[in-house]
Coordinates of C-alpha atoms and ligand atoms in Angstrom, one line a residue:
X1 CA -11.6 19.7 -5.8
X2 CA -9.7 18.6 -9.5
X3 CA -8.2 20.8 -11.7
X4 CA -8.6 20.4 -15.6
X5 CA -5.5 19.2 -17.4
X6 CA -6.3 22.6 -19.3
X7 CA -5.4 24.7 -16.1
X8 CA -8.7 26.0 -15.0
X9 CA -8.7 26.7 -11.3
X10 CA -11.2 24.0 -9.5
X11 CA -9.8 24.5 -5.8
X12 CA -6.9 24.9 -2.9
X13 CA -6.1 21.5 -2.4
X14 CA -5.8 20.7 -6.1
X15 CA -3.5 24.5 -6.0
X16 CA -1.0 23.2 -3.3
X17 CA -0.7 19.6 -4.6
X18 CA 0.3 21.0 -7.9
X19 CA 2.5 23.6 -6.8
X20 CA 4.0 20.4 -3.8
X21 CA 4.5 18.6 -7.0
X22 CA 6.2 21.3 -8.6
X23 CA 8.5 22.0 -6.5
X24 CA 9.4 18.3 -5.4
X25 CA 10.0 17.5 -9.3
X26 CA 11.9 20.4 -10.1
X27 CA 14.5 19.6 -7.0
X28 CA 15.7 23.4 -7.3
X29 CA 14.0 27.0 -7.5
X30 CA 11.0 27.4 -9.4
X31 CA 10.2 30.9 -9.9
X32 CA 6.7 32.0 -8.8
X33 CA 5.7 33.1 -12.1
X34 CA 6.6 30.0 -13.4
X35 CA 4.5 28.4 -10.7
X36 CA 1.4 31.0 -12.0
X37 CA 1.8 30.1 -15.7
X38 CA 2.0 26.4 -15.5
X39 CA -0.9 26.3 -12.9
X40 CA -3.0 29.4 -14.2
X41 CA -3.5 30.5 -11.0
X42 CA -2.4 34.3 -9.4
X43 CA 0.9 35.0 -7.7
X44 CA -1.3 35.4 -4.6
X45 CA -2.4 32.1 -4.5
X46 CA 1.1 30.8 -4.7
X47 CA 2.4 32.9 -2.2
X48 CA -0.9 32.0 0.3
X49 CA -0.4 28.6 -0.3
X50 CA 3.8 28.7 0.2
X51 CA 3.2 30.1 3.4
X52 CA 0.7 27.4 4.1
X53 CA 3.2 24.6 3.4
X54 CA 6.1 26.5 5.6
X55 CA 3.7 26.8 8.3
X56 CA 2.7 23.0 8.1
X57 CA 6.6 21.9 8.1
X58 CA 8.0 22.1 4.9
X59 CA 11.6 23.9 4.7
X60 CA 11.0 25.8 1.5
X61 CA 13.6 29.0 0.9
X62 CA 12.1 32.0 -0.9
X63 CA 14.8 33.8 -2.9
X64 CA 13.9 37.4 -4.5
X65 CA 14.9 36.4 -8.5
X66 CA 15.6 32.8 -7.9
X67 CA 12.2 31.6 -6.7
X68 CA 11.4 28.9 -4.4
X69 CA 13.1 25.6 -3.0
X70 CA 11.8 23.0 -1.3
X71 CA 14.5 21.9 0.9
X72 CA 12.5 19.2 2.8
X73 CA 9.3 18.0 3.4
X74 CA 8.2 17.5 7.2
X75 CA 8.9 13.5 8.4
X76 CA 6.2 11.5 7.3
X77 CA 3.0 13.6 7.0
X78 CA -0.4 11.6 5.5
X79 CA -2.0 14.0 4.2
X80 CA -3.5 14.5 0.3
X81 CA -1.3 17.0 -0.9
X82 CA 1.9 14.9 0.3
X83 CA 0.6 11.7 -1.5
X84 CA -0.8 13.8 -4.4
X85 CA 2.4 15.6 -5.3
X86 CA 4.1 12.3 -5.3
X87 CA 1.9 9.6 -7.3
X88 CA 3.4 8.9 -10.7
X89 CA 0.7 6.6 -11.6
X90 CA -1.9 6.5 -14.2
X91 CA -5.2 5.3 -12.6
X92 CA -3.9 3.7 -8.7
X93 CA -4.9 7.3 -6.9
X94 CA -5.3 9.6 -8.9
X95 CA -9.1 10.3 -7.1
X96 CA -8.1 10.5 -3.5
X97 CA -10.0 10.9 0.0
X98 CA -7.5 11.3 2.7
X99 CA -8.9 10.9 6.5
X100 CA -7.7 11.7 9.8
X101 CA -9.5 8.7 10.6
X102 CA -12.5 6.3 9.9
X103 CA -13.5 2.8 11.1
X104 CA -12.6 0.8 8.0
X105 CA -11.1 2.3 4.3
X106 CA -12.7 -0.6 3.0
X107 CA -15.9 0.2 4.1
X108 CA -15.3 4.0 2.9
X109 CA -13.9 2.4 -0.3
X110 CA -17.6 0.5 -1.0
X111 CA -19.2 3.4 -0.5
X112 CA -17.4 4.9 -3.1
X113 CA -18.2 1.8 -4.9
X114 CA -22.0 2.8 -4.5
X115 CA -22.0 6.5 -5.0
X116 CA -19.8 6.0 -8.5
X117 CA -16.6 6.8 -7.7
X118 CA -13.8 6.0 -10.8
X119 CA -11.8 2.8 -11.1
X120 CA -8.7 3.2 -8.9
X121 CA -10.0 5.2 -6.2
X122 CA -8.2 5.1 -3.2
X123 CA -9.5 6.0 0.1
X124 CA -6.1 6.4 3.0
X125 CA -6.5 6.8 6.9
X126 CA -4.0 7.7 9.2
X127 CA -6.2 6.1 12.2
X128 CA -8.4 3.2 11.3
X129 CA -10.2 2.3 14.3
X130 CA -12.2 -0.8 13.0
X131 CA -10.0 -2.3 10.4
X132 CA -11.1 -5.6 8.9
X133 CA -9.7 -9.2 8.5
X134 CA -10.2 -12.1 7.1
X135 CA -13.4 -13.7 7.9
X136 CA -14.5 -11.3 10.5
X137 CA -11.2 -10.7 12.3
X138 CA -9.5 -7.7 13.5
X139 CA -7.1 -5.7 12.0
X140 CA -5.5 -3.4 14.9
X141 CA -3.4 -0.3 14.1
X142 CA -1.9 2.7 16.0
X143 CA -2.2 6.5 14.4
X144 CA 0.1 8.1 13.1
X145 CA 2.3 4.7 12.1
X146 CA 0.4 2.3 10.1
X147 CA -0.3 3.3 6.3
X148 CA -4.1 1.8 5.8
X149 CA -5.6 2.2 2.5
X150 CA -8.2 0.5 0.5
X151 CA -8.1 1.1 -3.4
X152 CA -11.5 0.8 -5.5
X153 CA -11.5 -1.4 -8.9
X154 CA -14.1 -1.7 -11.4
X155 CA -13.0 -4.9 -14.0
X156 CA -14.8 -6.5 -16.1
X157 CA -13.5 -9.8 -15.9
X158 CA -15.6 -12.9 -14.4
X159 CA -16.0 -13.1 -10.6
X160 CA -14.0 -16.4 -10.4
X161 CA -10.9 -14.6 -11.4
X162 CA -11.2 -11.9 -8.2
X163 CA -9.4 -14.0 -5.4
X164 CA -5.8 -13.1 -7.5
X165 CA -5.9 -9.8 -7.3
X166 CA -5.2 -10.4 -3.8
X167 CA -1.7 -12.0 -5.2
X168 CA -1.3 -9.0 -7.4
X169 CA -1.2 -6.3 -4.8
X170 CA 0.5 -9.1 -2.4
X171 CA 3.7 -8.8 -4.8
X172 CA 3.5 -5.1 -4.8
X173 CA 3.9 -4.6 -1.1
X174 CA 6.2 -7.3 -0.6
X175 CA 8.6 -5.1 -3.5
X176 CA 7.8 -1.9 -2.6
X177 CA 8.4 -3.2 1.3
X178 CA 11.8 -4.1 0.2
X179 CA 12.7 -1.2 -1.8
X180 CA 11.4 0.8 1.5
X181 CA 14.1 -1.1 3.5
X182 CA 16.9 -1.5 1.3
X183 CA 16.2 2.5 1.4
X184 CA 17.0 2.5 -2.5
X185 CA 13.7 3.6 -3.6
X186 CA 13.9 6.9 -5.8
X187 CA 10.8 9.6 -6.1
X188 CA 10.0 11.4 -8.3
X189 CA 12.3 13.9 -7.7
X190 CA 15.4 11.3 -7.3
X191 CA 15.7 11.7 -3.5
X192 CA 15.9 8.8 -1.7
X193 CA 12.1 8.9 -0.5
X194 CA 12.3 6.2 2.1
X195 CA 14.4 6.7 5.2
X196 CA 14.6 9.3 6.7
X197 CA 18.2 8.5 8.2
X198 CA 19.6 9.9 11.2
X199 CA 17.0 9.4 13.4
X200 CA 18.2 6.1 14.7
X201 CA 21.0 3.9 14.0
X202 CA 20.4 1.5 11.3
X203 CA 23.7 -0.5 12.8
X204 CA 21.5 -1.9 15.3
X205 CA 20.1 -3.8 12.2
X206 CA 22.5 -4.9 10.3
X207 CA 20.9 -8.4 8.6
X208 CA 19.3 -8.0 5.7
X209 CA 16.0 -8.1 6.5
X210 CA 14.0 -10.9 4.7
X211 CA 10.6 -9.9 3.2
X212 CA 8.4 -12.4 2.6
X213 CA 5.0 -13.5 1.4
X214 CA 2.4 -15.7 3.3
X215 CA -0.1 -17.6 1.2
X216 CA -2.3 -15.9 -0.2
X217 CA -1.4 -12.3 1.0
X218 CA 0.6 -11.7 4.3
X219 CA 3.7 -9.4 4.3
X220 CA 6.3 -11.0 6.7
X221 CA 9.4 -9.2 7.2
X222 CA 12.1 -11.6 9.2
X223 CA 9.1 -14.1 9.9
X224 CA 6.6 -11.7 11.8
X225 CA 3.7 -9.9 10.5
X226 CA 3.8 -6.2 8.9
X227 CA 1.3 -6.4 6.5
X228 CA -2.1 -8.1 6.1
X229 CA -4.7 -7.4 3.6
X230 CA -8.8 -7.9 2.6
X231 CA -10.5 -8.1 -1.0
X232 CA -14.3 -7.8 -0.8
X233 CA -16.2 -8.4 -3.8
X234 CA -19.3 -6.6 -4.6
X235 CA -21.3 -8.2 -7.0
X236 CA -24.4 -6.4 -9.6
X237 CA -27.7 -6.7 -8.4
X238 CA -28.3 -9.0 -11.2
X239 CA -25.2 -11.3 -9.7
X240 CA -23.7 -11.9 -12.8
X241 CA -20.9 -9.7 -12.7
X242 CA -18.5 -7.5 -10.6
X243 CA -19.9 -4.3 -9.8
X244 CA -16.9 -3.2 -7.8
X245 CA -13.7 -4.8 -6.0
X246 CA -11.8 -3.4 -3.1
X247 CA -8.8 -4.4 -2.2
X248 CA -7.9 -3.0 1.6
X249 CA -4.1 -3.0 2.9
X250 CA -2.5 -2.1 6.2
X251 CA 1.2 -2.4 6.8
X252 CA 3.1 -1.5 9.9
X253 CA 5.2 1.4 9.4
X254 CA 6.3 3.1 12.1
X255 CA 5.8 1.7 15.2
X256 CA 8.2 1.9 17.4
X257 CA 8.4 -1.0 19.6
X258 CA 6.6 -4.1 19.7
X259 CA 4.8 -3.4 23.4
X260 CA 3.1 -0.5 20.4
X261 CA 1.2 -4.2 19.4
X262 CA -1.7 -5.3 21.9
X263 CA -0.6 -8.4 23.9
X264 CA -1.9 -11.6 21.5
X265 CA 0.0 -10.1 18.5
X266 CA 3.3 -9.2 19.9
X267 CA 4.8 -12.1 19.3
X268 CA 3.8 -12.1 15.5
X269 CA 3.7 -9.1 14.5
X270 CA 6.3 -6.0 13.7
X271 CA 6.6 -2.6 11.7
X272 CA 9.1 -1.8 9.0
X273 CA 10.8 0.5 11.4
X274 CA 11.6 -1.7 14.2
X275 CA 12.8 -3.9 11.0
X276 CA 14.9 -1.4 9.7
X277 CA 16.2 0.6 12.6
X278 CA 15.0 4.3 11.6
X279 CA 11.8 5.9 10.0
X280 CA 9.9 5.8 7.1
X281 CA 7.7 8.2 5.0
X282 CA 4.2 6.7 4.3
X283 CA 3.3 8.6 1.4
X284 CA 6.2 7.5 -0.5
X285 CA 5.6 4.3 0.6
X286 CA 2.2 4.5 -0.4
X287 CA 3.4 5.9 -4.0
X288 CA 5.8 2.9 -4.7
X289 CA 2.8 0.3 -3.7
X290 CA 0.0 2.5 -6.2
X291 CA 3.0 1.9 -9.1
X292 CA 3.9 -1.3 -8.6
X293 CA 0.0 -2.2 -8.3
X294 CA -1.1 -0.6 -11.7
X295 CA 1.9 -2.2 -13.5
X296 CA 1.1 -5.7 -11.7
X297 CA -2.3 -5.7 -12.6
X298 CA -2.1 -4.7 -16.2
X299 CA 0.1 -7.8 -16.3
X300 CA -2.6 -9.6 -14.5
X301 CA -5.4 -8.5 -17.1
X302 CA -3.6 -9.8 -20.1
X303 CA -4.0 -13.2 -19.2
X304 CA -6.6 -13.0 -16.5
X305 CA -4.0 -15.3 -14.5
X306 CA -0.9 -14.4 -11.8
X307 CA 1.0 -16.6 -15.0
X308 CA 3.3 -13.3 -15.3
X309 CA 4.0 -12.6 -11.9
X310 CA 4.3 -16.0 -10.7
X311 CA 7.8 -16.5 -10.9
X312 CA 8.1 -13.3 -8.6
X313 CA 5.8 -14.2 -6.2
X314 CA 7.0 -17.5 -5.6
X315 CA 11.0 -16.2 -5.3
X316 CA 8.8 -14.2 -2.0
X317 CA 7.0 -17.0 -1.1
X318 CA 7.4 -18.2 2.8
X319 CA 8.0 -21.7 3.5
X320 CA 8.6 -22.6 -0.1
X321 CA 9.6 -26.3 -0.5
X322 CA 9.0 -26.3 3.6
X323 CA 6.2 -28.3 5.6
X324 CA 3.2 -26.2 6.1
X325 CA -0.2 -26.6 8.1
X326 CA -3.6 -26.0 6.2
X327 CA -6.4 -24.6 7.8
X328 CA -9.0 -26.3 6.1
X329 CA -12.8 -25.6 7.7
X330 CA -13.3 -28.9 6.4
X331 CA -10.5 -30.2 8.0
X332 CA -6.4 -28.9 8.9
X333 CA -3.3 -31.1 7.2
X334 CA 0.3 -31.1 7.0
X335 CA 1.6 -31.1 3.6
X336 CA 5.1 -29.6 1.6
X337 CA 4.3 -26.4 0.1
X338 CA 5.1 -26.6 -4.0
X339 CA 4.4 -23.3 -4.3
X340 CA 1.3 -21.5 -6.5
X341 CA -0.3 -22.5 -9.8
X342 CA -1.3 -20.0 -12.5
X343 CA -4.4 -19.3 -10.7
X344 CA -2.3 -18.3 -7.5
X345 CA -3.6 -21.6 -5.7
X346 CA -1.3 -22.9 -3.3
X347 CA 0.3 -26.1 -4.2
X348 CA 0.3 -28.8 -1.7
X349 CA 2.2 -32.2 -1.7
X350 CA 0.4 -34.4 1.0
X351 CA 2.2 -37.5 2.7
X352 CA 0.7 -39.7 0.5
X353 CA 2.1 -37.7 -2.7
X354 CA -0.9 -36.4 -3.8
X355 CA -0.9 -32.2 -5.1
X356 CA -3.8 -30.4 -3.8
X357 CA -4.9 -27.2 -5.1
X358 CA -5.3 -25.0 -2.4
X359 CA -8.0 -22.1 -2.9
X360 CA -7.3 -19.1 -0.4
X361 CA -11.1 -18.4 0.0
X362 CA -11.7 -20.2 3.4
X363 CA -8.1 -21.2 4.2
X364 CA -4.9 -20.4 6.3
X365 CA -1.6 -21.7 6.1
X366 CA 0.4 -22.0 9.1
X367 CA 4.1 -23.0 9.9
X368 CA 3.9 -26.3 11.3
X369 CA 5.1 -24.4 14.5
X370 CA 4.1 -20.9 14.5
X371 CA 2.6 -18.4 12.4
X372 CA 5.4 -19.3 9.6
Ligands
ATP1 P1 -4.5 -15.8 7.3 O1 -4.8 -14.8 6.2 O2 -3.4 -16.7 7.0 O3 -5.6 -16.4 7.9 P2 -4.2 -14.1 9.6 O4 -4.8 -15.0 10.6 O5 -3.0 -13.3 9.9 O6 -3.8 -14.9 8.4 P3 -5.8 -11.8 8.5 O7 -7.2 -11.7 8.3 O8 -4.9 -11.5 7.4 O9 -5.5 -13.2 9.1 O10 -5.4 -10.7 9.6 C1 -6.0 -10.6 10.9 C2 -5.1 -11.2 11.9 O11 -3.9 -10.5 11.9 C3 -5.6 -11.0 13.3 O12 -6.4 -12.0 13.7 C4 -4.3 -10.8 14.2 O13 -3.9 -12.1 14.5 C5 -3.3 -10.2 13.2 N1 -3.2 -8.8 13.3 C6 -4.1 -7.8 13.6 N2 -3.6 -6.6 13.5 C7 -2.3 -6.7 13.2 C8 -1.2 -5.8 13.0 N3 -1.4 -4.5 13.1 N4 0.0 -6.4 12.6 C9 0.2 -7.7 12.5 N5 -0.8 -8.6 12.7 C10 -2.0 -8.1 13.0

């Protein structure tokens, strides 16, 4: 499936996310022998794989001496060679399994764990039809909306430090959320890669929408739900270390409408559509998260604390300085939140002035109303 960085040919898909990439980075025509000499691969293959692309949706103009163009890409298609063409990371991604759809990507993602997969594998779905929660709950989505991915990390740092990374990836949804709604998030190619205007009004939504985050790691966008997210651990036989981490994320995309939501999460939850007022590509979506990931959690390492992203999680924090409920197994209280410490515990000022240290493992934190 790869290709060598030397050129050799290793397969199709590897072929058209190149020559995707290509064209997408070049934003004009690329001649096909330009496309053969940078790939090493015939000017058969380019052409078979060109009129693969066209016949999948994408608007690319073939001009005798000029070359190609791709024009547009279709709406919001899932697939590997779209997110391929489009990651600019290092490591977030950069091994790939993209699926129609599975039970849980963070079940496929341990497997990967187990069979040796590298450090920043990332396993997408278009349809997860058994996604996970926190302790054993449901996490619902709809195909062909939500963007559901689980992304596979091998650290070496000490088991106690795990329940941040949660944090880490918590601040890079929330930003890439908002850059996805603000609709001023660039690709690589300098298009704007989020909205695809036109298709609805965005006067209907004329606020600016307010994304938020929810202790430890809930994306709220204008105080509902579009984003909720599970870290399981996997530790070495031996227990005394991390064998693998994976951190699973679903965010609402493009639903619709809220009657898209079964019945006990309508009220709660929404999608960055109904937010926004008009579509959104996934891929790109999922591009911005994978970026703002890898540069979060190199921040994270140097420390092995959330000291360096703490001032921007807390300017995100929901219900900062406000009265919040904990959900405490061993027992709920009211208290003002303070927001988080370097070790991403929630801060919590009781009514008789004392700070507790919230840890996120068995613990919710509610509005002292309503989910916020
Ligand atoms: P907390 O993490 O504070 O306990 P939570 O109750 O929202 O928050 P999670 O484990 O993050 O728990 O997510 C599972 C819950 O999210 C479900 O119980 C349901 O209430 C809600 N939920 C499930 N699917 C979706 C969805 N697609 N959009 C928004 N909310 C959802």
């Amino acid at each position: 499936m790869a290709r060598s960085r030397g050129g050799r040919r290793m397969g199709m898909k590897t072929d058209r996310s190149d020559i995707l990439a290509s064209l997408r980075n070049a934003g004009d025509y690329v001649s096909g022998q330009q496309l053969c000499e940078r790939l090493g691969v015939s000017r058969t293959a380019v052409w078979k794989v060109i009129k693969q692309l066209k016949e999948e949706g994408y608007h690319i103009e073939s001009v005798s001496n000029k070359g190609y163009l791709l024009v547009e890409s279709p709406e919001d298609v899932l697939s590997e060679e779209e997110i391929a063409s489009r990651l600019t990371t290092q490591w977030a991604g950069r091994k790939l399994y993209c699926r129609r759809e599975t039970g849980s990507t963070n079940n496929d993602a341990k497997r990967c764990g187990e069979e040796g997969d590298p450090h920043g594998t990332v396993v997408v779905a278009d349809m997860q039809n058994a996604g996970k929660g926190r302790r054993g709950r449901a996490w619902q989505t709809t195909p062909g909306t939500a963007l559901s991915f689980s992304i596979l990390l091998r650290p070496d740092f000490p088991a106690q430090r795990a329940s941040m990374i949660t944090l880490v990836m918590a601040l890079a949804v929330a930003q890439a959320v908002e850059a996805a709604l603000d609709g001023n998030t660039e690709d690589s190619a300098g298009q704007a890669a989020f909205a695809e205007e036109g298709i609805e009004s965005r006067a209907e939504k004329a606020s600016d929408p307010t994304v938020r985050i929810k202790w430890p790691n809930d994306i709220v966008v204008n105080r509902k739900k579009v984003c909720g997210m599970l870290t399981e651990m996997t530790m070495t036989p031996e227990m005394n270390e991390i064998q693998y981490l994976v951190v699973g994320v679903g965010i609402n995309v493009n639903n619709e409408s809220p009657l898209e939501f079964q019945e006990e999460i309508r009220d709660k939850a929404t999608s960055l559509r109904i937010e926004k007022g008009c579509r959104l590509n996934r891929a790109a979506l999922l591009q911005d998260v994978l970026c703002r990931f890898e540069r979060h959690y190199q921040t994270f390492l140097e420390t092995l604390t959330v000291s360096g992203l703490r001032e921007a999680y807390q300017a995100r924090l929901q219900g900062l300085d406000g009265e919040v409920r904990v959900l405490d197994p061993a027992g709920e209280y009211t208290g003002i939140s303070r927001g988080i410490n370097d070790r991403g515990e929630l801060l919590v000022e009781r009514e008789n002035g004392e700070r507790v240290a919230v840890y996120a493992g068995e613990v919710s934190v509610r509005g002292l109303y309503g989910y916020v």
